[in-house]
mmCIF file of C-alpha atoms in Angstrom:
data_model
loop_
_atom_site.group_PDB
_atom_site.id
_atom_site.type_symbol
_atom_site.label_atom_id
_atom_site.label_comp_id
_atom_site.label_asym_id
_atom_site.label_seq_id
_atom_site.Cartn_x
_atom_site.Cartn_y
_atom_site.Cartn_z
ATOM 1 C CA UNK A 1 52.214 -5.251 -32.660
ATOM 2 C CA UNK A 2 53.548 -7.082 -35.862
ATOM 3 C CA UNK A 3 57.703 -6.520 -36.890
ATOM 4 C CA UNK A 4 58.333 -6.709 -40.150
ATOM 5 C CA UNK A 5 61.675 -8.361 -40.529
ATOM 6 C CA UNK A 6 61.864 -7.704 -44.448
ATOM 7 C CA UNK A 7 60.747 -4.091 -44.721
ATOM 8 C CA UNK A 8 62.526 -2.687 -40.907
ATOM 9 C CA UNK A 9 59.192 -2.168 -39.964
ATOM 10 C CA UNK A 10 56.762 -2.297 -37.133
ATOM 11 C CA UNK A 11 52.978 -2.822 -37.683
ATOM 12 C CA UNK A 12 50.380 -1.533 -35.002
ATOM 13 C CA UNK A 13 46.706 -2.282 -35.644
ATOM 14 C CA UNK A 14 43.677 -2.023 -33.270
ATOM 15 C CA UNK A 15 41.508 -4.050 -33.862
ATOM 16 C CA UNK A 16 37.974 -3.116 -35.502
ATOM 17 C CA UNK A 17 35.712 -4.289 -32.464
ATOM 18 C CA UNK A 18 36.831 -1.317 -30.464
ATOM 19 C CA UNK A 19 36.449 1.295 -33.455
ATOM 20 C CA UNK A 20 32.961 -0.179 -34.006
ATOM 21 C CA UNK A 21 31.897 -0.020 -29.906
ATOM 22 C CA UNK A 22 33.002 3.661 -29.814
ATOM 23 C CA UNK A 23 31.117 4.324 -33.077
ATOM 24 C CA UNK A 24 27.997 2.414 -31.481
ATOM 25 C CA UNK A 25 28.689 4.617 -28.215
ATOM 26 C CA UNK A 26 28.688 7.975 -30.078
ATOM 27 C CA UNK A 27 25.284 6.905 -31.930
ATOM 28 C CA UNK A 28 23.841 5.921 -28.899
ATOM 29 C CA UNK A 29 25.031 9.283 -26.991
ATOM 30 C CA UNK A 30 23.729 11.206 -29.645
ATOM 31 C CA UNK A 31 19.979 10.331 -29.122
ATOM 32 C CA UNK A 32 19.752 11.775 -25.657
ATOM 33 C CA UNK A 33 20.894 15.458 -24.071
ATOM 34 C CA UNK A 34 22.186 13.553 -21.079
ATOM 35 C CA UNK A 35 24.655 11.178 -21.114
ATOM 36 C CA UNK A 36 25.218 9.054 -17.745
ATOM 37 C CA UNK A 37 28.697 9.299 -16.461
ATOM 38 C CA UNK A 38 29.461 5.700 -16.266
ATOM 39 C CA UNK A 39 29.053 5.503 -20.440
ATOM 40 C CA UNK A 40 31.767 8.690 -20.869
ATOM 41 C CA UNK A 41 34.171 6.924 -18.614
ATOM 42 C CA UNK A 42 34.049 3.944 -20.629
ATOM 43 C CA UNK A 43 34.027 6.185 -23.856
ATOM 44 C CA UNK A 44 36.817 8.106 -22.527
ATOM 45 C CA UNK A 45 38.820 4.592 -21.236
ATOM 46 C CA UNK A 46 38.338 2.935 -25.161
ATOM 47 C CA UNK A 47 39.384 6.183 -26.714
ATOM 48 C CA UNK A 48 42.107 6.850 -24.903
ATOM 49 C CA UNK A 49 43.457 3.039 -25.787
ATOM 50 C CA UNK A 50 43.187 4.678 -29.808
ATOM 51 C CA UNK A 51 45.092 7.608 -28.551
ATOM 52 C CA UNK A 52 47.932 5.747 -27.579
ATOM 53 C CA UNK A 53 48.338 5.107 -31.583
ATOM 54 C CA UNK A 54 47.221 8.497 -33.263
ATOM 55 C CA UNK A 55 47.853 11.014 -30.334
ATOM 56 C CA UNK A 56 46.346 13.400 -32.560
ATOM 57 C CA UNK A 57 43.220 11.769 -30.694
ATOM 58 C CA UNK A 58 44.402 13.072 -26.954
ATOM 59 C CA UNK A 59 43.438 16.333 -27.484
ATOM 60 C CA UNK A 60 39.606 15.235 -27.913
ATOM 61 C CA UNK A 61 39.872 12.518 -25.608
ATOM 62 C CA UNK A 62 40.948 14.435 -22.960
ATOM 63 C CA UNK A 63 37.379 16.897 -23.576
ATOM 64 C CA UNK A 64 35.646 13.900 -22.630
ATOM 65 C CA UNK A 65 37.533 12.841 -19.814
ATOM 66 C CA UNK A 66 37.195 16.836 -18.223
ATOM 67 C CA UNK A 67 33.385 16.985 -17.461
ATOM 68 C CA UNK A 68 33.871 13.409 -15.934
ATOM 69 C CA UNK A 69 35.127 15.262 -13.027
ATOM 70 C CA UNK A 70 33.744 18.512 -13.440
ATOM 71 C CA UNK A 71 30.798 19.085 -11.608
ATOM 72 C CA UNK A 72 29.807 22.219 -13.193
ATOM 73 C CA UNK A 73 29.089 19.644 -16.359
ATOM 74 C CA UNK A 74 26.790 17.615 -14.388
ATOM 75 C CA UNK A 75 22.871 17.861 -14.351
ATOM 76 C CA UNK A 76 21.736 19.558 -11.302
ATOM 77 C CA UNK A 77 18.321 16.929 -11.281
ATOM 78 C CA UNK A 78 20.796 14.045 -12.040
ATOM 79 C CA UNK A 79 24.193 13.999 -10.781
ATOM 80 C CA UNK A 80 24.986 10.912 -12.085
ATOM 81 C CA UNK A 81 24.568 12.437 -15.688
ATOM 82 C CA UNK A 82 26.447 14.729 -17.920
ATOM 83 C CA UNK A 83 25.309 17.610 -19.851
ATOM 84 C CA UNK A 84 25.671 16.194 -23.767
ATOM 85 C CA UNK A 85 26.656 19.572 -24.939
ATOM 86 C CA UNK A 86 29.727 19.448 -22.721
ATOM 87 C CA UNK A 87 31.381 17.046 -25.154
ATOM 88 C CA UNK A 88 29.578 17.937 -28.167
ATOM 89 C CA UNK A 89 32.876 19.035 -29.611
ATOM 90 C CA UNK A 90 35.192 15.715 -29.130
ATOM 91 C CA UNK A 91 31.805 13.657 -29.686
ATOM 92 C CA UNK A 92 31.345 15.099 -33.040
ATOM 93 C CA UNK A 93 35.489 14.710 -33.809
ATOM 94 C CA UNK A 94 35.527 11.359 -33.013
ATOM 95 C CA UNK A 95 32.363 10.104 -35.140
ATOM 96 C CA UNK A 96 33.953 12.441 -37.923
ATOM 97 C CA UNK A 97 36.905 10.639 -38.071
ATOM 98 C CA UNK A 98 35.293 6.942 -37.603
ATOM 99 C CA UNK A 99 33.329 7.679 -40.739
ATOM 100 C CA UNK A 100 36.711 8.018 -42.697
ATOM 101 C CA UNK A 101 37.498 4.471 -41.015
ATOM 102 C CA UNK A 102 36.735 0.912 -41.914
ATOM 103 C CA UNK A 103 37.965 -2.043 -40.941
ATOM 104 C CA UNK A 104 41.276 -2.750 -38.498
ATOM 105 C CA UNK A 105 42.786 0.566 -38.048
ATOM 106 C CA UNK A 106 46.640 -0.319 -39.407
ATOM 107 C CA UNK A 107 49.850 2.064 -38.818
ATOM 108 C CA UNK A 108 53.190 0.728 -40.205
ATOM 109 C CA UNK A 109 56.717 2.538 -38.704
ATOM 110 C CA UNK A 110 59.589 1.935 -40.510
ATOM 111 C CA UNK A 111 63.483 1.848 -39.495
ATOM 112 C CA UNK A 112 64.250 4.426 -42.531
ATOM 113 C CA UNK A 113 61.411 7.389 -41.099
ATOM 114 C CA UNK A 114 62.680 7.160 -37.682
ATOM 115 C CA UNK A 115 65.879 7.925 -38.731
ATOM 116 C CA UNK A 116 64.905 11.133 -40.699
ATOM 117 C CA UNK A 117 65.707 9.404 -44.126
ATOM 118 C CA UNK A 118 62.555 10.595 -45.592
ATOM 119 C CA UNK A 119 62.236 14.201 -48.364
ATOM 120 C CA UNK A 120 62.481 17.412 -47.107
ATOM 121 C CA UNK A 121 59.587 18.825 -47.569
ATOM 122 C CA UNK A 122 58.774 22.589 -46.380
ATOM 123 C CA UNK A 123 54.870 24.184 -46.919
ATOM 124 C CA UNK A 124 55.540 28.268 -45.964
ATOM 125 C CA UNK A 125 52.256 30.184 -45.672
ATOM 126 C CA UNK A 126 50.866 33.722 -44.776
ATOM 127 C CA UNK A 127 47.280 35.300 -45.140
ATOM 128 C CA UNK A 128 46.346 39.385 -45.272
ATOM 129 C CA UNK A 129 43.062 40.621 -44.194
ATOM 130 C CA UNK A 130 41.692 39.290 -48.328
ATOM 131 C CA UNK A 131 43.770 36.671 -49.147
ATOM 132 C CA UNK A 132 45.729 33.343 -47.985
ATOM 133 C CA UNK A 133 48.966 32.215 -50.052
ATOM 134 C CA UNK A 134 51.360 29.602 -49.876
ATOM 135 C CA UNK A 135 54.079 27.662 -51.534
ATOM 136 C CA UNK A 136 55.518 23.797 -51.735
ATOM 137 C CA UNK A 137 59.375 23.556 -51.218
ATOM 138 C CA UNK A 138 60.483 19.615 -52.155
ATOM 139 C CA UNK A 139 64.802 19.160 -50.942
ATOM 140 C CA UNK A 140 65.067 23.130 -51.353
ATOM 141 C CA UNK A 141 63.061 23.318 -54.827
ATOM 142 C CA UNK A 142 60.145 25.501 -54.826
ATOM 143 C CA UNK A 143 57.832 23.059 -56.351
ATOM 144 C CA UNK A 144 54.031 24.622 -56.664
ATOM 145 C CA UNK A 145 52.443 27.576 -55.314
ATOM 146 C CA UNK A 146 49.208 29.027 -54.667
ATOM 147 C CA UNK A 147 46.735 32.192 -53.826
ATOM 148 C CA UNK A 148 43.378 32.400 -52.989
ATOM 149 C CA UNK A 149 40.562 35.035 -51.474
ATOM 150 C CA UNK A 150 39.314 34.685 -48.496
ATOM 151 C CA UNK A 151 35.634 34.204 -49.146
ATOM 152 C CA UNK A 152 31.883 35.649 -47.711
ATOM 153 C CA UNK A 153 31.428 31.650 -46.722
ATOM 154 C CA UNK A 154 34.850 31.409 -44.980
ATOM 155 C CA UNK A 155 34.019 34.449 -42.960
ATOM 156 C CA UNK A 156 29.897 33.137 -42.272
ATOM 157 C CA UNK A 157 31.979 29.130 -41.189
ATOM 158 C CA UNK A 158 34.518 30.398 -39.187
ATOM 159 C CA UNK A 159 32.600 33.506 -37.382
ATOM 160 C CA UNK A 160 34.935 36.512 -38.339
ATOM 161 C CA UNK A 161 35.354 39.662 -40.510
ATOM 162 C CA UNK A 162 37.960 40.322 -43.482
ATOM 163 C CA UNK A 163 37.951 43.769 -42.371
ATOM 164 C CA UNK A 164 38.849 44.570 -38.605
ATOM 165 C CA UNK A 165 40.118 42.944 -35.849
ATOM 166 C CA UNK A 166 43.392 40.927 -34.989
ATOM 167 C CA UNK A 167 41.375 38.190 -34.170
ATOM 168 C CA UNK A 168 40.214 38.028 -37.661
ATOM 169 C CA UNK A 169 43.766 37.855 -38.852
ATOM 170 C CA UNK A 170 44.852 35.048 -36.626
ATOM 171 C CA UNK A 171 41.781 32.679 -37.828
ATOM 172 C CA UNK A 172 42.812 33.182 -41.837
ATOM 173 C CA UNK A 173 46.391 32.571 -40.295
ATOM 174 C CA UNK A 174 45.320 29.361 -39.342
ATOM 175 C CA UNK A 175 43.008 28.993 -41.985
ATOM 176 C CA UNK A 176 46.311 29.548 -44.779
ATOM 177 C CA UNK A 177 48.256 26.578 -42.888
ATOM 178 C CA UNK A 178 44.896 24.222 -42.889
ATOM 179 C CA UNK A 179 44.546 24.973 -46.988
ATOM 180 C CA UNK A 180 48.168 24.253 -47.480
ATOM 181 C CA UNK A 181 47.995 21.048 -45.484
ATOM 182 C CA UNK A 182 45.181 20.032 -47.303
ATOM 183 C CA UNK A 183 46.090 20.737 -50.695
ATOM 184 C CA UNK A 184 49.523 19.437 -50.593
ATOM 185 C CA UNK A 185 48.502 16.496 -49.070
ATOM 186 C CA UNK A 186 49.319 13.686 -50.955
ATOM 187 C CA UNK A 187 53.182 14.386 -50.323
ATOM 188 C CA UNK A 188 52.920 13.813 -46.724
ATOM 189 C CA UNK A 189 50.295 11.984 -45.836
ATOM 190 C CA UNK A 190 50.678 8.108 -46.928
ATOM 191 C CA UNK A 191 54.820 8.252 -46.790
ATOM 192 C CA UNK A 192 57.457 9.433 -44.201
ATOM 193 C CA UNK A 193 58.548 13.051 -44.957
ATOM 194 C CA UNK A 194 60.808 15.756 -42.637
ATOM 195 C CA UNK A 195 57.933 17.924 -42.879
ATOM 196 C CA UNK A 196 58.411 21.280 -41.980
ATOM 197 C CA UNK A 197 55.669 24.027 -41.864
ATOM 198 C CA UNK A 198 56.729 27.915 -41.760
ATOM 199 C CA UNK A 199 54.584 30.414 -41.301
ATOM 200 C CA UNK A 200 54.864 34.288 -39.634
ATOM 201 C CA UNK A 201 52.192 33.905 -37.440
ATOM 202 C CA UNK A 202 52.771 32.319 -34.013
ATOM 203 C CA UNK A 203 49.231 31.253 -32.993
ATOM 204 C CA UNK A 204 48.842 29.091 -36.368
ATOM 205 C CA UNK A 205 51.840 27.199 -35.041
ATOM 206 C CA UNK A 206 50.704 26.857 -31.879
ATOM 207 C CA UNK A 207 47.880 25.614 -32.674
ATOM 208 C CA UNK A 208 49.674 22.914 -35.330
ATOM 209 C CA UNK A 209 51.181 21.706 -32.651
ATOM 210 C CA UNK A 210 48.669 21.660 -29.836
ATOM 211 C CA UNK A 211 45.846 20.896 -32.768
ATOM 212 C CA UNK A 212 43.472 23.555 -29.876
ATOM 213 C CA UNK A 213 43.126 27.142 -29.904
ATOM 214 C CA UNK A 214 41.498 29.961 -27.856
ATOM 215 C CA UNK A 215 39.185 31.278 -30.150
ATOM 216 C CA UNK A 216 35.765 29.888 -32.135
ATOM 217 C CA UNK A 217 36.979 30.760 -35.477
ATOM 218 C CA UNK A 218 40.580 28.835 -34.582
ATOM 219 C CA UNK A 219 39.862 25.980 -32.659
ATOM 220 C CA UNK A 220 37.236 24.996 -36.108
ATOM 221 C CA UNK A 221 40.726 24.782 -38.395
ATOM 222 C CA UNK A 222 42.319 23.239 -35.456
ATOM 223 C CA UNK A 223 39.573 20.574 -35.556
ATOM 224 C CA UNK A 224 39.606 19.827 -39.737
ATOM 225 C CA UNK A 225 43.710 19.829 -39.187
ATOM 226 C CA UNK A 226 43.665 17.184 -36.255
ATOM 227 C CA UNK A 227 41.836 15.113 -38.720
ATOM 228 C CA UNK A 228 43.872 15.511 -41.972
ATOM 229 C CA UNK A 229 47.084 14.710 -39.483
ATOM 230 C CA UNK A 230 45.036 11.584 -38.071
ATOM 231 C CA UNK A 231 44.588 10.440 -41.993
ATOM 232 C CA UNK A 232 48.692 10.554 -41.943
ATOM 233 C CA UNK A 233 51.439 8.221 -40.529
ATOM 234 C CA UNK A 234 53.077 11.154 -39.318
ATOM 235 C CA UNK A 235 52.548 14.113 -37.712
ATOM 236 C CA UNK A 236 54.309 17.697 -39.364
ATOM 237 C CA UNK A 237 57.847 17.257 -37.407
ATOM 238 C CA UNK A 238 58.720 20.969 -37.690
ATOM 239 C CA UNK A 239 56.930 23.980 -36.691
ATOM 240 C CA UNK A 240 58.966 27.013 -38.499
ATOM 241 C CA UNK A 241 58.510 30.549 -36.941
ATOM 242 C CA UNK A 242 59.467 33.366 -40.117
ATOM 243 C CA UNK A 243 59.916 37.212 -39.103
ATOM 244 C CA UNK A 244 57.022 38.908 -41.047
ATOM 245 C CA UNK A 245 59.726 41.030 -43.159
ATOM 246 C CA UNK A 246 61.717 37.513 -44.330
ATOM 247 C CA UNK A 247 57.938 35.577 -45.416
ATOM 248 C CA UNK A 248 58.379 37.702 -48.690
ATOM 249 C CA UNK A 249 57.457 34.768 -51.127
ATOM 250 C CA UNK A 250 54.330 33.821 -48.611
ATOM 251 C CA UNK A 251 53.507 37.614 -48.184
ATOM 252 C CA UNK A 252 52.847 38.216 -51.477
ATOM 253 C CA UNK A 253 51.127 35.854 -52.505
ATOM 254 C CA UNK A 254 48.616 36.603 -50.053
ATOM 255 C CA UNK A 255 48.169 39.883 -51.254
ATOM 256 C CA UNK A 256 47.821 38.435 -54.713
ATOM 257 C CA UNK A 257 44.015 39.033 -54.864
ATOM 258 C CA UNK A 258 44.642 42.797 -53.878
ATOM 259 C CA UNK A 259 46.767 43.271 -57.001
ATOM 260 C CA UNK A 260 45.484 40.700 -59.667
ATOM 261 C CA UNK A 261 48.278 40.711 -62.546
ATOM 262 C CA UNK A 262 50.881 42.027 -60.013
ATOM 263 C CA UNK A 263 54.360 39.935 -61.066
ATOM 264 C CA UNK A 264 55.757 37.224 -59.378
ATOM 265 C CA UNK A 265 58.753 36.882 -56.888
ATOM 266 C CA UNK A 266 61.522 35.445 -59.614
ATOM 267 C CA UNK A 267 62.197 32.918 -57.120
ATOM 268 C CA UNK A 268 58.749 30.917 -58.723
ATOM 269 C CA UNK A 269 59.656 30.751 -62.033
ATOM 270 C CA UNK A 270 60.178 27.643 -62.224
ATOM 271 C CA UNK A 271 56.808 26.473 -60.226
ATOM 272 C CA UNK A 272 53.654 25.437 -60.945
ATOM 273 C CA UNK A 273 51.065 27.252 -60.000
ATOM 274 C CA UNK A 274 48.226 25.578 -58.790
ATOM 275 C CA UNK A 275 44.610 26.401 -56.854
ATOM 276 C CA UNK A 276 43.802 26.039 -53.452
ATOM 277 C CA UNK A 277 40.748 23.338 -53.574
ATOM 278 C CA UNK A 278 37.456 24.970 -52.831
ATOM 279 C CA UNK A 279 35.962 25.326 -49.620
ATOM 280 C CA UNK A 280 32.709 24.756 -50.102
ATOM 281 C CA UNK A 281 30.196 22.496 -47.603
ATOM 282 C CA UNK A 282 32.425 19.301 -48.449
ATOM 283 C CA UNK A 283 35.730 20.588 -47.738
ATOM 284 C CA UNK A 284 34.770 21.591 -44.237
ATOM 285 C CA UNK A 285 34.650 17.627 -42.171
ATOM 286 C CA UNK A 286 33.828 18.279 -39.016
ATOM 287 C CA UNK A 287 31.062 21.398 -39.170
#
């Protein structure tokens, strides 16, 4: 812990020897399907001393710490050893995130964001059964907005249908607030911001704000948001629930690809339209 008289500031740093031994523990896990329990408990003990600096970690860390005592986990020829596919998940999380990392791993709080001082800044979304849209509000100005399909390689990644069940619908729910996130992420991610997401659906916010979801399809956005938030300062402060009937904006921009050269709301007039970035192998960072 370092204050920073001058800026109203406190600087937390862990140091680099503990990001490099859990880095060297995940390599090391990875080369054998058992791992013994003694090596996940002191996994589990180092990353849960990261947590206590991005709890976006606690989540994951708390996957490892279940099949500790979980003896369904264990290898019936050697109880003293975990199934590696039992923490596949977190293991693959953690290295995911490491690779973004190098050297001391630095967060800086200052007096001005805890006291709320920061832009307003609001990203609204919604997806229908083709299509994901969204929009950027900056202190009440609708600043940019976008539309995209939902593609044949979102559906193959993330296990689900356009056409069909609820489930479906929930994913590219999830999938909209992920996109937004992502491409409006230089506003939020290096600087204090009230940021506020809206959306209509109530399992995407659930899941912003547990970063886990029931569901394969879900918990995979869940995953790539936990690390875009882990990249940040800050997490998203506000979680937004919108009626269905008052997302209008969201709505139909969603539906965009159903009705190309449909007008505009009037209310984005004045925005820039911009493109969601493409979701191609790249895009995806933990699959």
């Amino acid at each position: 812990l370092e204050l920073l008289h001058d800026e109203r500031a406190v600087r937390v740093s862990i140091n680099q020897d503990i990001l490099d031994d859990i880095k060297l523990m995940l390599t090391e896990i990875s080369k054998s399907n058992l791992v013994s329990v003694d090596t996940l408990r002191s996994l589990a003990g180092k990353a849960t001393c990261v947590s206590t600096l991005l709890h976006v970690w606690r989540p994951f860390v708390s996957m490892v710490w279940a099949p500790i005592f979980d003896k369904r986990a264990h290898c019936p020829h050697a109880a003293d050893h975990v199934w590696r596919t039992a923490v596949q998940i977190p293991l693959d999380w953690l290295m995911a995130f490491l690779r973004g990392v190098s050297g001391t791993l630095t967060r800086t709080y200052t007096l001005s964001a805890y006291l709320g001082e920061g832009d307003k800044i609001s990203v609204r979304c919604d997806a229908s059964p083709l299509g994901l849209g969204a929009f950027l509000v900056v202190n009440e100005v609708i600043e940019e907005y976008a539309f995209d399909a939902v593609t044949p390689e979102d559906e193959q990644r993330l296990g689900i249908s356009r056409h069909g069940s609820s489930e479906g619908q929930q994913v590219f729910e999830a999938l909209s607030v992920l996109s937004a996130l992502r491409r409006w992420k230089s506003w939020w991610i290096h600087r204090r911001v009230n940021l506020e997401v809206r959306s209509d659906s109530v399992s995407a916010l659930i899941m912003l704000i547990k970063l886990k979801a029931s569901g394969a399809g879900t918990n995979i956005v869940a995953r790539e948001l936990a690390l875009d938030i882990c990249d940040a300062h800050y997490e998203p402060n506000v979680a937004a629930h919108v009626p269905g009937v008052a997302n209008i904006i969201a709505d139909h921009l969603s539906r965009m690809v159903e009705r190309p050269g449909a007008p505009l709301p009037r209310e984005l007039d004045s925005a820039k339209m911009v493109r969601f970035q493409p979701r191609d192998a790249s895009w995806w960072r933990t699959l």
